[in-house]
Amino acid sequence: MANNITGLDHAVIAVRELDAAAEVFHRLGFALTPRGEHAEWGTANHCIMFRQDYIALQAAVAEGEVADELRAFTAAREGLQGISLGTDNGAAVVERLQAAGLAVPLPRSLTRRIDTDQGQATLMFSETLLPAEATPGIHTRVTQHITAERERFPEWLAHPNTAIGIASVTAIVAEPVELTPAWDRVLGPHRAVITDDTVTLHTGRGLIFLSKPDDITQLHPEAELDELPSAPALVALAVLVADTERAAQWLKHNGVEFSRDREGTIRIPPSEACGVHLEMVQG
């Protein structure tokens, strides 16, 4: 993959109350990691881990620049706040993107402390926030996991809804096609596929869709246009599941509102998923 970027690493769902959000996603059939805290950011999270990527439910709990960003976001709404692209060499990503003319800052160290059955663990990362012009329309970081071997336990990967990974995220933007040159600098040439006014970005692992607000129902037929935030904004997340029938049974048992199409894809409205239009697709 170009610029040492390996694909989607995780998606961040910004929430106001972390415990309440954890209950919402338990109800949807996800297993969550223990609460973790980022001392450097003033934030805390629960993660929904898959083998190669994950979803982070994140809230502001203390003082910090990132906590301030989350508070500003959740003052208006909960929902998808950003994504992170993965790498095994954060310094190389920065070097290559700087060579491409982007003002990318050096990676910063980050820790996440969690309590496990084996005691407290400190997970270590490096994070680089990409400038807005690098990935227009989507708040994006690049993450390198320094202690990757500590991040996944079997019980964290056993989701009652059979979820196994992230399929895609969708953002609404004013002019998707105009943004492809910027994304090509980050992801590499020929990673953007244009279909009419919709752009599909192939990250190497997981897709990013860029859509005009009025075209969002072409990608997500059940999306409520009158409930969309102002563009640019991340609005939808699709998760791969091993068995959509089992996922549907779990949701039905828990009284979750959802719909299914002929292919079995499950669509859950934002009101049931902390502001995210959530889909479960056969993996």
PDB file of C-alpha atoms in Angstrom:
ATOM      1  CA  MET A   1       0.000   0.000   0.000  1.00  0.00           C
ATOM      2  CA  ALA A   2       1.221   3.508  -0.796  1.00  0.00           C
ATOM      3  CA  ASN A   3       2.842   5.641   1.916  1.00  0.00           C
ATOM      4  CA  ASN A   4       3.033   2.698   4.363  1.00  0.00           C
ATOM      5  CA  ILE A   5      -0.736   2.888   4.995  1.00  0.00           C
ATOM      6  CA  THR A   6      -2.299  -0.549   5.416  1.00  0.00           C
ATOM      7  CA  GLY A   7      -6.018   0.362   5.420  1.00  0.00           C
ATOM      8  CA  LEU A   8      -8.723   1.309   7.866  1.00  0.00           C
ATOM      9  CA  ASP A   9      -7.565   0.765  11.436  1.00  0.00           C
ATOM     10  CA  HIS A  10     -10.585   2.011  13.373  1.00  0.00           C
ATOM     11  CA  ALA A  11     -13.614   4.271  13.362  1.00  0.00           C
ATOM     12  CA  VAL A  12     -14.413   6.611  16.251  1.00  0.00           C
ATOM     13  CA  ILE A  13     -17.968   7.098  17.502  1.00  0.00           C
ATOM     14  CA  ALA A  14     -18.153  10.179  19.711  1.00  0.00           C
ATOM     15  CA  VAL A  15     -20.593   9.815  22.603  1.00  0.00           C
ATOM     16  CA  ARG A  16     -21.628  11.960  25.561  1.00  0.00           C
ATOM     17  CA  GLU A  17     -21.915   9.243  28.206  1.00  0.00           C
ATOM     18  CA  LEU A  18     -19.594   6.276  27.786  1.00  0.00           C
ATOM     19  CA  ASP A  19     -21.479   3.869  30.057  1.00  0.00           C
ATOM     20  CA  ALA A  20     -24.760   4.572  28.280  1.00  0.00           C
ATOM     21  CA  ALA A  21     -23.136   4.079  24.880  1.00  0.00           C
ATOM     22  CA  ALA A  22     -21.656   0.781  26.030  1.00  0.00           C
ATOM     23  CA  GLU A  23     -25.141  -0.427  26.934  1.00  0.00           C
ATOM     24  CA  VAL A  24     -26.430   0.594  23.500  1.00  0.00           C
ATOM     25  CA  PHE A  25     -23.768  -1.417  21.688  1.00  0.00           C
ATOM     26  CA  HIS A  26     -24.107  -4.417  24.014  1.00  0.00           C
ATOM     27  CA  ARG A  27     -27.778  -4.403  23.040  1.00  0.00           C
ATOM     28  CA  LEU A  28     -26.725  -4.439  19.386  1.00  0.00           C
ATOM     29  CA  GLY A  29     -24.717  -7.593  20.009  1.00  0.00           C
ATOM     30  CA  PHE A  30     -21.156  -6.327  20.330  1.00  0.00           C
ATOM     31  CA  ALA A  31     -18.625  -7.452  22.933  1.00  0.00           C
ATOM     32  CA  LEU A  32     -16.725  -4.476  24.359  1.00  0.00           C
ATOM     33  CA  THR A  33     -13.276  -4.160  25.875  1.00  0.00           C
ATOM     34  CA  PRO A  34     -12.962  -2.860  29.433  1.00  0.00           C
ATOM     35  CA  ARG A  35     -12.969   0.901  29.780  1.00  0.00           C
ATOM     36  CA  GLY A  36      -9.693   2.455  28.703  1.00  0.00           C
ATOM     37  CA  GLU A  37      -8.384   5.949  29.388  1.00  0.00           C
ATOM     38  CA  HIS A  38      -6.055   8.156  27.340  1.00  0.00           C
ATOM     39  CA  ALA A  39      -4.231  10.306  29.879  1.00  0.00           C
ATOM     40  CA  GLU A  40      -2.666  12.413  27.115  1.00  0.00           C
ATOM     41  CA  TRP A  41      -6.021  13.249  25.535  1.00  0.00           C
ATOM     42  CA  GLY A  42      -8.454  13.482  28.444  1.00  0.00           C
ATOM     43  CA  THR A  43     -10.676  10.847  26.848  1.00  0.00           C
ATOM     44  CA  ALA A  44     -11.924   7.349  27.649  1.00  0.00           C
ATOM     45  CA  ASN A  45     -13.271   4.586  25.452  1.00  0.00           C
ATOM     46  CA  HIS A  46     -14.641   1.123  25.030  1.00  0.00           C
ATOM     47  CA  CYS A  47     -13.487  -0.684  21.902  1.00  0.00           C
ATOM     48  CA  ILE A  48     -15.286  -3.199  19.709  1.00  0.00           C
ATOM     49  CA  MET A  49     -12.400  -5.336  18.543  1.00  0.00           C
ATOM     50  CA  PHE A  50     -12.128  -7.364  15.364  1.00  0.00           C
ATOM     51  CA  ARG A  51      -9.103  -9.291  14.132  1.00  0.00           C
ATOM     52  CA  GLN A  52      -7.726  -6.506  11.940  1.00  0.00           C
ATOM     53  CA  ASP A  53      -9.657  -3.355  12.874  1.00  0.00           C
ATOM     54  CA  TYR A  54     -12.048  -2.002  15.481  1.00  0.00           C
ATOM     55  CA  ILE A  55     -14.624   0.584  16.505  1.00  0.00           C
ATOM     56  CA  ALA A  56     -13.964   2.963  19.397  1.00  0.00           C
ATOM     57  CA  LEU A  57     -16.769   4.449  21.488  1.00  0.00           C
ATOM     58  CA  GLN A  58     -15.084   7.565  22.828  1.00  0.00           C
ATOM     59  CA  ALA A  59     -16.053  10.266  25.317  1.00  0.00           C
ATOM     60  CA  ALA A  60     -14.412  13.261  26.942  1.00  0.00           C
ATOM     61  CA  VAL A  61     -13.740  12.695  30.654  1.00  0.00           C
ATOM     62  CA  ALA A  62     -10.987  15.171  31.556  1.00  0.00           C
ATOM     63  CA  GLU A  63      -9.056  18.118  30.167  1.00  0.00           C
ATOM     64  CA  GLY A  64      -7.215  17.859  26.886  1.00  0.00           C
ATOM     65  CA  GLU A  65      -7.188  18.990  23.277  1.00  0.00           C
ATOM     66  CA  VAL A  66      -8.862  15.841  21.959  1.00  0.00           C
ATOM     67  CA  ALA A  67     -11.384  15.933  24.816  1.00  0.00           C
ATOM     68  CA  ASP A  68     -12.248  19.488  23.796  1.00  0.00           C
ATOM     69  CA  GLU A  69     -12.766  18.326  20.193  1.00  0.00           C
ATOM     70  CA  LEU A  70     -15.112  15.584  21.382  1.00  0.00           C
ATOM     71  CA  ARG A  71     -17.096  17.971  23.591  1.00  0.00           C
ATOM     72  CA  ALA A  72     -17.516  20.370  20.684  1.00  0.00           C
ATOM     73  CA  PHE A  73     -18.691  17.522  18.458  1.00  0.00           C
ATOM     74  CA  THR A  74     -21.141  16.004  20.935  1.00  0.00           C
ATOM     75  CA  ALA A  75     -22.581  19.403  21.823  1.00  0.00           C
ATOM     76  CA  ALA A  76     -24.357  19.104  18.477  1.00  0.00           C
ATOM     77  CA  ARG A  77     -24.785  15.334  18.104  1.00  0.00           C
ATOM     78  CA  GLU A  78     -23.377  11.892  18.785  1.00  0.00           C
ATOM     79  CA  GLY A  79     -22.066   9.819  15.907  1.00  0.00           C
ATOM     80  CA  LEU A  80     -19.082   8.987  13.745  1.00  0.00           C
ATOM     81  CA  GLN A  81     -16.462  11.617  14.470  1.00  0.00           C
ATOM     82  CA  GLY A  82     -13.457  10.308  12.564  1.00  0.00           C
ATOM     83  CA  ILE A  83     -11.396   7.398  11.314  1.00  0.00           C
ATOM     84  CA  SER A  84      -7.850   6.209  11.676  1.00  0.00           C
ATOM     85  CA  LEU A  85      -5.738   4.640   8.966  1.00  0.00           C
ATOM     86  CA  GLY A  86      -3.349   1.894  10.021  1.00  0.00           C
ATOM     87  CA  THR A  87       0.392   1.596   9.567  1.00  0.00           C
ATOM     88  CA  ASP A  88       3.325  -0.424  10.894  1.00  0.00           C
ATOM     89  CA  ASN A  89       5.635   2.582  10.570  1.00  0.00           C
ATOM     90  CA  GLY A  90       4.159   5.927  11.541  1.00  0.00           C
ATOM     91  CA  ALA A  91       7.410   7.813  10.946  1.00  0.00           C
ATOM     92  CA  ALA A  92       7.575   6.528   7.358  1.00  0.00           C
ATOM     93  CA  VAL A  93       3.993   7.672   6.728  1.00  0.00           C
ATOM     94  CA  VAL A  94       4.840  11.176   7.911  1.00  0.00           C
ATOM     95  CA  GLU A  95       8.032  11.287   5.851  1.00  0.00           C
ATOM     96  CA  ARG A  96       6.272  10.225   2.662  1.00  0.00           C
ATOM     97  CA  LEU A  97       3.276  12.518   3.096  1.00  0.00           C
ATOM     98  CA  GLN A  98       5.559  15.447   3.855  1.00  0.00           C
ATOM     99  CA  ALA A  99       7.487  14.630   0.672  1.00  0.00           C
ATOM    100  CA  ALA A 100       4.145  14.792  -1.150  1.00  0.00           C
ATOM    101  CA  GLY A 101       3.724  18.367   0.079  1.00  0.00           C
ATOM    102  CA  LEU A 102       1.424  17.829   3.070  1.00  0.00           C
ATOM    103  CA  ALA A 103       2.042  19.560   6.381  1.00  0.00           C
ATOM    104  CA  VAL A 104       1.824  16.401   8.481  1.00  0.00           C
ATOM    105  CA  PRO A 105       3.030  16.631  12.096  1.00  0.00           C
ATOM    106  CA  LEU A 106       5.357  14.091  13.662  1.00  0.00           C
ATOM    107  CA  PRO A 107       3.713  11.091  15.372  1.00  0.00           C
ATOM    108  CA  ARG A 108       2.791  11.554  19.032  1.00  0.00           C
ATOM    109  CA  SER A 109       2.908   8.821  21.655  1.00  0.00           C
ATOM    110  CA  LEU A 110      -0.390   7.744  23.205  1.00  0.00           C
ATOM    111  CA  THR A 111      -1.261   5.234  25.913  1.00  0.00           C
ATOM    112  CA  ARG A 112      -4.495   3.520  26.880  1.00  0.00           C
ATOM    113  CA  ARG A 113      -4.780   1.964  30.338  1.00  0.00           C
ATOM    114  CA  ILE A 114      -7.270  -0.873  30.746  1.00  0.00           C
ATOM    115  CA  ASP A 115      -8.067  -3.445  33.435  1.00  0.00           C
ATOM    116  CA  THR A 116      -7.952  -7.064  32.315  1.00  0.00           C
ATOM    117  CA  ASP A 117      -8.249 -10.432  34.063  1.00  0.00           C
ATOM    118  CA  GLN A 118      -4.461 -10.445  34.166  1.00  0.00           C
ATOM    119  CA  GLY A 119      -4.306  -7.017  35.821  1.00  0.00           C
ATOM    120  CA  GLN A 120      -3.921  -3.504  34.468  1.00  0.00           C
ATOM    121  CA  ALA A 121      -2.412  -3.243  30.994  1.00  0.00           C
ATOM    122  CA  THR A 122      -0.951  -0.199  29.294  1.00  0.00           C
ATOM    123  CA  LEU A 123      -1.354  -0.222  25.531  1.00  0.00           C
ATOM    124  CA  MET A 124       0.957   1.978  23.478  1.00  0.00           C
ATOM    125  CA  PHE A 125       0.340   3.680  20.145  1.00  0.00           C
ATOM    126  CA  SER A 126       1.645   6.443  17.967  1.00  0.00           C
ATOM    127  CA  GLU A 127      -0.905   8.782  16.424  1.00  0.00           C
ATOM    128  CA  THR A 128      -0.631  11.393  13.695  1.00  0.00           C
ATOM    129  CA  LEU A 129      -3.480  13.786  12.936  1.00  0.00           C
ATOM    130  CA  LEU A 130      -3.633  14.457   9.205  1.00  0.00           C
ATOM    131  CA  PRO A 131      -4.350  18.029   8.112  1.00  0.00           C
ATOM    132  CA  ALA A 132      -7.859  18.704   6.809  1.00  0.00           C
ATOM    133  CA  GLU A 133      -6.614  19.175   3.252  1.00  0.00           C
ATOM    134  CA  ALA A 134      -5.089  15.674   3.232  1.00  0.00           C
ATOM    135  CA  THR A 135      -8.363  13.791   3.708  1.00  0.00           C
ATOM    136  CA  PRO A 136     -11.039  16.421   3.018  1.00  0.00           C
ATOM    137  CA  GLY A 137     -14.412  15.698   4.510  1.00  0.00           C
ATOM    138  CA  ILE A 138     -13.179  13.175   7.076  1.00  0.00           C
ATOM    139  CA  HIS A 139     -11.313  13.812  10.331  1.00  0.00           C
ATOM    140  CA  THR A 140      -8.441  11.332   9.946  1.00  0.00           C
ATOM    141  CA  ARG A 141      -5.524  10.080  12.001  1.00  0.00           C
ATOM    142  CA  VAL A 142      -2.833   7.499  11.257  1.00  0.00           C
ATOM    143  CA  THR A 143      -2.230   4.918  13.996  1.00  0.00           C
ATOM    144  CA  GLN A 144       0.665   2.575  14.664  1.00  0.00           C
ATOM    145  CA  HIS A 145       0.055  -0.011  17.384  1.00  0.00           C
ATOM    146  CA  ILE A 146       3.241  -0.505  19.386  1.00  0.00           C
ATOM    147  CA  THR A 147       1.810  -3.181  21.702  1.00  0.00           C
ATOM    148  CA  ALA A 148      -0.490  -4.914  19.239  1.00  0.00           C
ATOM    149  CA  GLU A 149      -0.022  -8.307  20.910  1.00  0.00           C
ATOM    150  CA  ARG A 150      -1.863  -7.037  24.022  1.00  0.00           C
ATOM    151  CA  GLU A 151      -4.888  -5.627  22.244  1.00  0.00           C
ATOM    152  CA  ARG A 152      -6.970  -8.668  21.381  1.00  0.00           C
ATOM    153  CA  PHE A 153      -8.241 -11.369  23.697  1.00  0.00           C
ATOM    154  CA  PRO A 154     -10.536 -14.167  22.441  1.00  0.00           C
ATOM    155  CA  GLU A 155     -13.474 -12.970  24.528  1.00  0.00           C
ATOM    156  CA  TRP A 156     -13.207  -9.501  22.974  1.00  0.00           C
ATOM    157  CA  LEU A 157     -13.605 -10.997  19.484  1.00  0.00           C
ATOM    158  CA  ALA A 158     -16.648 -13.166  20.306  1.00  0.00           C
ATOM    159  CA  HIS A 159     -19.558 -10.905  19.331  1.00  0.00           C
ATOM    160  CA  PRO A 160     -23.074 -12.306  19.788  1.00  0.00           C
ATOM    161  CA  ASN A 161     -24.076 -10.672  16.489  1.00  0.00           C
ATOM    162  CA  THR A 162     -21.151 -12.515  14.791  1.00  0.00           C
ATOM    163  CA  ALA A 163     -19.416  -9.273  13.753  1.00  0.00           C
ATOM    164  CA  ILE A 164     -15.952  -9.809  12.243  1.00  0.00           C
ATOM    165  CA  GLY A 165     -14.794  -6.471  10.833  1.00  0.00           C
ATOM    166  CA  ILE A 166     -15.487  -3.083   9.294  1.00  0.00           C
ATOM    167  CA  ALA A 167     -16.748  -3.155   5.723  1.00  0.00           C
ATOM    168  CA  SER A 168     -17.001   0.586   5.079  1.00  0.00           C
ATOM    169  CA  VAL A 169     -17.640   4.080   6.341  1.00  0.00           C
ATOM    170  CA  THR A 170     -19.618   6.721   4.454  1.00  0.00           C
ATOM    171  CA  ALA A 171     -19.203  10.480   4.478  1.00  0.00           C
ATOM    172  CA  ILE A 172     -21.422  13.117   2.935  1.00  0.00           C
ATOM    173  CA  VAL A 173     -19.552  15.932   1.195  1.00  0.00           C
ATOM    174  CA  ALA A 174     -20.573  18.691  -1.191  1.00  0.00           C
ATOM    175  CA  GLU A 175     -18.560  17.567  -4.230  1.00  0.00           C
ATOM    176  CA  PRO A 176     -17.110  14.049  -3.874  1.00  0.00           C
ATOM    177  CA  VAL A 177     -15.325  13.915  -7.228  1.00  0.00           C
ATOM    178  CA  GLU A 178     -13.389  17.112  -6.524  1.00  0.00           C
ATOM    179  CA  LEU A 179     -11.816  15.489  -3.458  1.00  0.00           C
ATOM    180  CA  THR A 180     -10.224  12.516  -5.226  1.00  0.00           C
ATOM    181  CA  PRO A 181      -6.842  14.179  -5.991  1.00  0.00           C
ATOM    182  CA  ALA A 182      -6.294  14.898  -2.297  1.00  0.00           C
ATOM    183  CA  TRP A 183      -7.161  11.358  -1.250  1.00  0.00           C
ATOM    184  CA  ASP A 184      -4.945   9.958  -4.025  1.00  0.00           C
ATOM    185  CA  ARG A 185      -1.949  11.685  -2.414  1.00  0.00           C
ATOM    186  CA  VAL A 186      -2.631   9.844   0.833  1.00  0.00           C
ATOM    187  CA  LEU A 187      -3.819   6.430  -0.349  1.00  0.00           C
ATOM    188  CA  GLY A 188      -1.931   6.275  -3.627  1.00  0.00           C
ATOM    189  CA  PRO A 189      -3.023   6.480  -7.272  1.00  0.00           C
ATOM    190  CA  HIS A 190      -5.989   4.545  -8.618  1.00  0.00           C
ATOM    191  CA  ARG A 191      -7.487   3.996  -5.154  1.00  0.00           C
ATOM    192  CA  ALA A 192     -10.506   6.169  -5.957  1.00  0.00           C
ATOM    193  CA  VAL A 193     -13.296   4.774  -8.120  1.00  0.00           C
ATOM    194  CA  ILE A 194     -15.833   7.302  -9.413  1.00  0.00           C
ATOM    195  CA  THR A 195     -19.393   6.201 -10.134  1.00  0.00           C
ATOM    196  CA  ASP A 196     -21.506   9.147 -11.271  1.00  0.00           C
ATOM    197  CA  ASP A 197     -21.129  11.573  -8.322  1.00  0.00           C
ATOM    198  CA  THR A 198     -20.121   8.958  -5.731  1.00  0.00           C
ATOM    199  CA  VAL A 199     -16.507   8.075  -4.908  1.00  0.00           C
ATOM    200  CA  THR A 200     -15.316   4.753  -3.468  1.00  0.00           C
ATOM    201  CA  LEU A 201     -11.898   4.891  -1.809  1.00  0.00           C
ATOM    202  CA  HIS A 202     -10.076   1.565  -1.518  1.00  0.00           C
ATOM    203  CA  THR A 203      -7.884   1.870   1.561  1.00  0.00           C
ATOM    204  CA  GLY A 204      -6.297  -1.582   1.417  1.00  0.00           C
ATOM    205  CA  ARG A 205      -8.635  -2.844   4.157  1.00  0.00           C
ATOM    206  CA  GLY A 206     -12.138  -1.409   4.207  1.00  0.00           C
ATOM    207  CA  LEU A 207     -13.850   1.091   1.941  1.00  0.00           C
ATOM    208  CA  ILE A 208     -14.604   4.785   2.324  1.00  0.00           C
ATOM    209  CA  PHE A 209     -17.585   6.161   0.410  1.00  0.00           C
ATOM    210  CA  LEU A 210     -17.922   9.857  -0.402  1.00  0.00           C
ATOM    211  CA  SER A 211     -21.453  10.858  -1.344  1.00  0.00           C
ATOM    212  CA  LYS A 212     -23.473  13.989  -1.897  1.00  0.00           C
ATOM    213  CA  PRO A 213     -26.167  14.301   0.787  1.00  0.00           C
ATOM    214  CA  ASP A 214     -28.988  13.844  -1.719  1.00  0.00           C
ATOM    215  CA  ASP A 215     -27.347  10.693  -3.107  1.00  0.00           C
ATOM    216  CA  ILE A 216     -26.847   8.913   0.210  1.00  0.00           C
ATOM    217  CA  THR A 217     -29.872   6.654  -0.256  1.00  0.00           C
ATOM    218  CA  GLN A 218     -28.191   5.105  -3.302  1.00  0.00           C
ATOM    219  CA  LEU A 219     -25.652   3.636  -0.870  1.00  0.00           C
ATOM    220  CA  HIS A 220     -27.902   3.334   2.174  1.00  0.00           C
ATOM    221  CA  PRO A 221     -31.560   3.007   1.114  1.00  0.00           C
ATOM    222  CA  GLU A 222     -32.945   3.371   4.645  1.00  0.00           C
ATOM    223  CA  ALA A 223     -31.012   6.555   5.484  1.00  0.00           C
ATOM    224  CA  GLU A 224     -33.237   9.418   6.653  1.00  0.00           C
ATOM    225  CA  LEU A 225     -32.273  12.452   4.578  1.00  0.00           C
ATOM    226  CA  ASP A 226     -34.027  14.892   6.894  1.00  0.00           C
ATOM    227  CA  GLU A 227     -31.912  13.671   9.832  1.00  0.00           C
ATOM    228  CA  LEU A 228     -28.508  14.050   8.193  1.00  0.00           C
ATOM    229  CA  PRO A 229     -26.015  16.478   9.733  1.00  0.00           C
ATOM    230  CA  SER A 230     -24.577  19.232   7.585  1.00  0.00           C
ATOM    231  CA  ALA A 231     -21.864  18.156   5.146  1.00  0.00           C
ATOM    232  CA  PRO A 232     -19.079  17.296   5.486  1.00  0.00           C
ATOM    233  CA  ALA A 233     -19.859  14.552   7.990  1.00  0.00           C
ATOM    234  CA  LEU A 234     -19.389  10.841   8.537  1.00  0.00           C
ATOM    235  CA  VAL A 235     -22.850   9.310   8.715  1.00  0.00           C
ATOM    236  CA  ALA A 236     -22.801   5.537   8.132  1.00  0.00           C
ATOM    237  CA  LEU A 237     -20.818   2.495   9.209  1.00  0.00           C
ATOM    238  CA  ALA A 238     -21.136  -0.987   7.702  1.00  0.00           C
ATOM    239  CA  VAL A 239     -19.920  -3.979   9.722  1.00  0.00           C
ATOM    240  CA  LEU A 240     -19.206  -7.433   8.344  1.00  0.00           C
ATOM    241  CA  VAL A 241     -20.940 -10.266  10.199  1.00  0.00           C
ATOM    242  CA  ALA A 242     -20.468 -13.996   9.758  1.00  0.00           C
ATOM    243  CA  ASP A 243     -24.207 -14.719   9.967  1.00  0.00           C
ATOM    244  CA  THR A 244     -26.816 -12.036   9.289  1.00  0.00           C
ATOM    245  CA  GLU A 245     -29.596 -14.368  10.424  1.00  0.00           C
ATOM    246  CA  ARG A 246     -28.045 -14.757  13.876  1.00  0.00           C
ATOM    247  CA  ALA A 247     -27.464 -11.014  14.031  1.00  0.00           C
ATOM    248  CA  ALA A 248     -31.119 -10.364  13.180  1.00  0.00           C
ATOM    249  CA  GLN A 249     -32.277 -12.825  15.842  1.00  0.00           C
ATOM    250  CA  TRP A 250     -30.156 -11.075  18.460  1.00  0.00           C
ATOM    251  CA  LEU A 251     -31.525  -7.655  17.509  1.00  0.00           C
ATOM    252  CA  LYS A 252     -35.090  -8.913  17.511  1.00  0.00           C
ATOM    253  CA  HIS A 253     -34.620 -10.517  20.933  1.00  0.00           C
ATOM    254  CA  ASN A 254     -33.374  -7.193  22.311  1.00  0.00           C
ATOM    255  CA  GLY A 255     -36.149  -5.148  20.751  1.00  0.00           C
ATOM    256  CA  VAL A 256     -33.876  -3.185  18.415  1.00  0.00           C
ATOM    257  CA  GLU A 257     -35.553  -1.424  15.499  1.00  0.00           C
ATOM    258  CA  PHE A 258     -34.055  -2.586  12.174  1.00  0.00           C
ATOM    259  CA  SER A 259     -34.895  -3.571   8.601  1.00  0.00           C
ATOM    260  CA  ARG A 260     -33.512  -6.151   6.161  1.00  0.00           C
ATOM    261  CA  ASP A 261     -33.321  -6.258   2.386  1.00  0.00           C
ATOM    262  CA  ARG A 262     -33.515  -9.267   0.060  1.00  0.00           C
ATOM    263  CA  GLU A 263     -29.777  -9.897   0.395  1.00  0.00           C
ATOM    264  CA  GLY A 264     -30.112 -10.015   4.178  1.00  0.00           C
ATOM    265  CA  THR A 265     -28.347  -6.730   4.900  1.00  0.00           C
ATOM    266  CA  ILE A 266     -29.467  -5.326   8.248  1.00  0.00           C
ATOM    267  CA  ARG A 267     -30.023  -1.582   8.589  1.00  0.00           C
ATOM    268  CA  ILE A 268     -30.258   0.047  12.008  1.00  0.00           C
ATOM    269  CA  PRO A 269     -31.327   3.700  12.291  1.00  0.00           C
ATOM    270  CA  PRO A 270     -29.168   6.326  14.060  1.00  0.00           C
ATOM    271  CA  SER A 271     -31.682   6.485  16.920  1.00  0.00           C
ATOM    272  CA  GLU A 272     -30.646   2.929  17.895  1.00  0.00           C
ATOM    273  CA  ALA A 273     -26.874   3.337  17.469  1.00  0.00           C
ATOM    274  CA  CYS A 274     -25.681   6.595  19.049  1.00  0.00           C
ATOM    275  CA  GLY A 275     -26.273   8.666  15.944  1.00  0.00           C
ATOM    276  CA  VAL A 276     -24.775   6.217  13.433  1.00  0.00           C
ATOM    277  CA  HIS A 277     -26.635   4.704  10.487  1.00  0.00           C
ATOM    278  CA  LEU A 278     -25.352   1.163  11.144  1.00  0.00           C
ATOM    279  CA  GLU A 279     -25.477  -1.716   8.696  1.00  0.00           C
ATOM    280  CA  MET A 280     -24.590  -5.377   9.135  1.00  0.00           C
ATOM    281  CA  VAL A 281     -23.600  -7.130   5.929  1.00  0.00           C
ATOM    282  CA  GLN A 282     -22.709 -10.740   5.232  1.00  0.00           C
ATOM    283  CA  GLY A 283     -18.950 -11.222   5.549  1.00  0.00           C
TER     284      GLY A 283
END
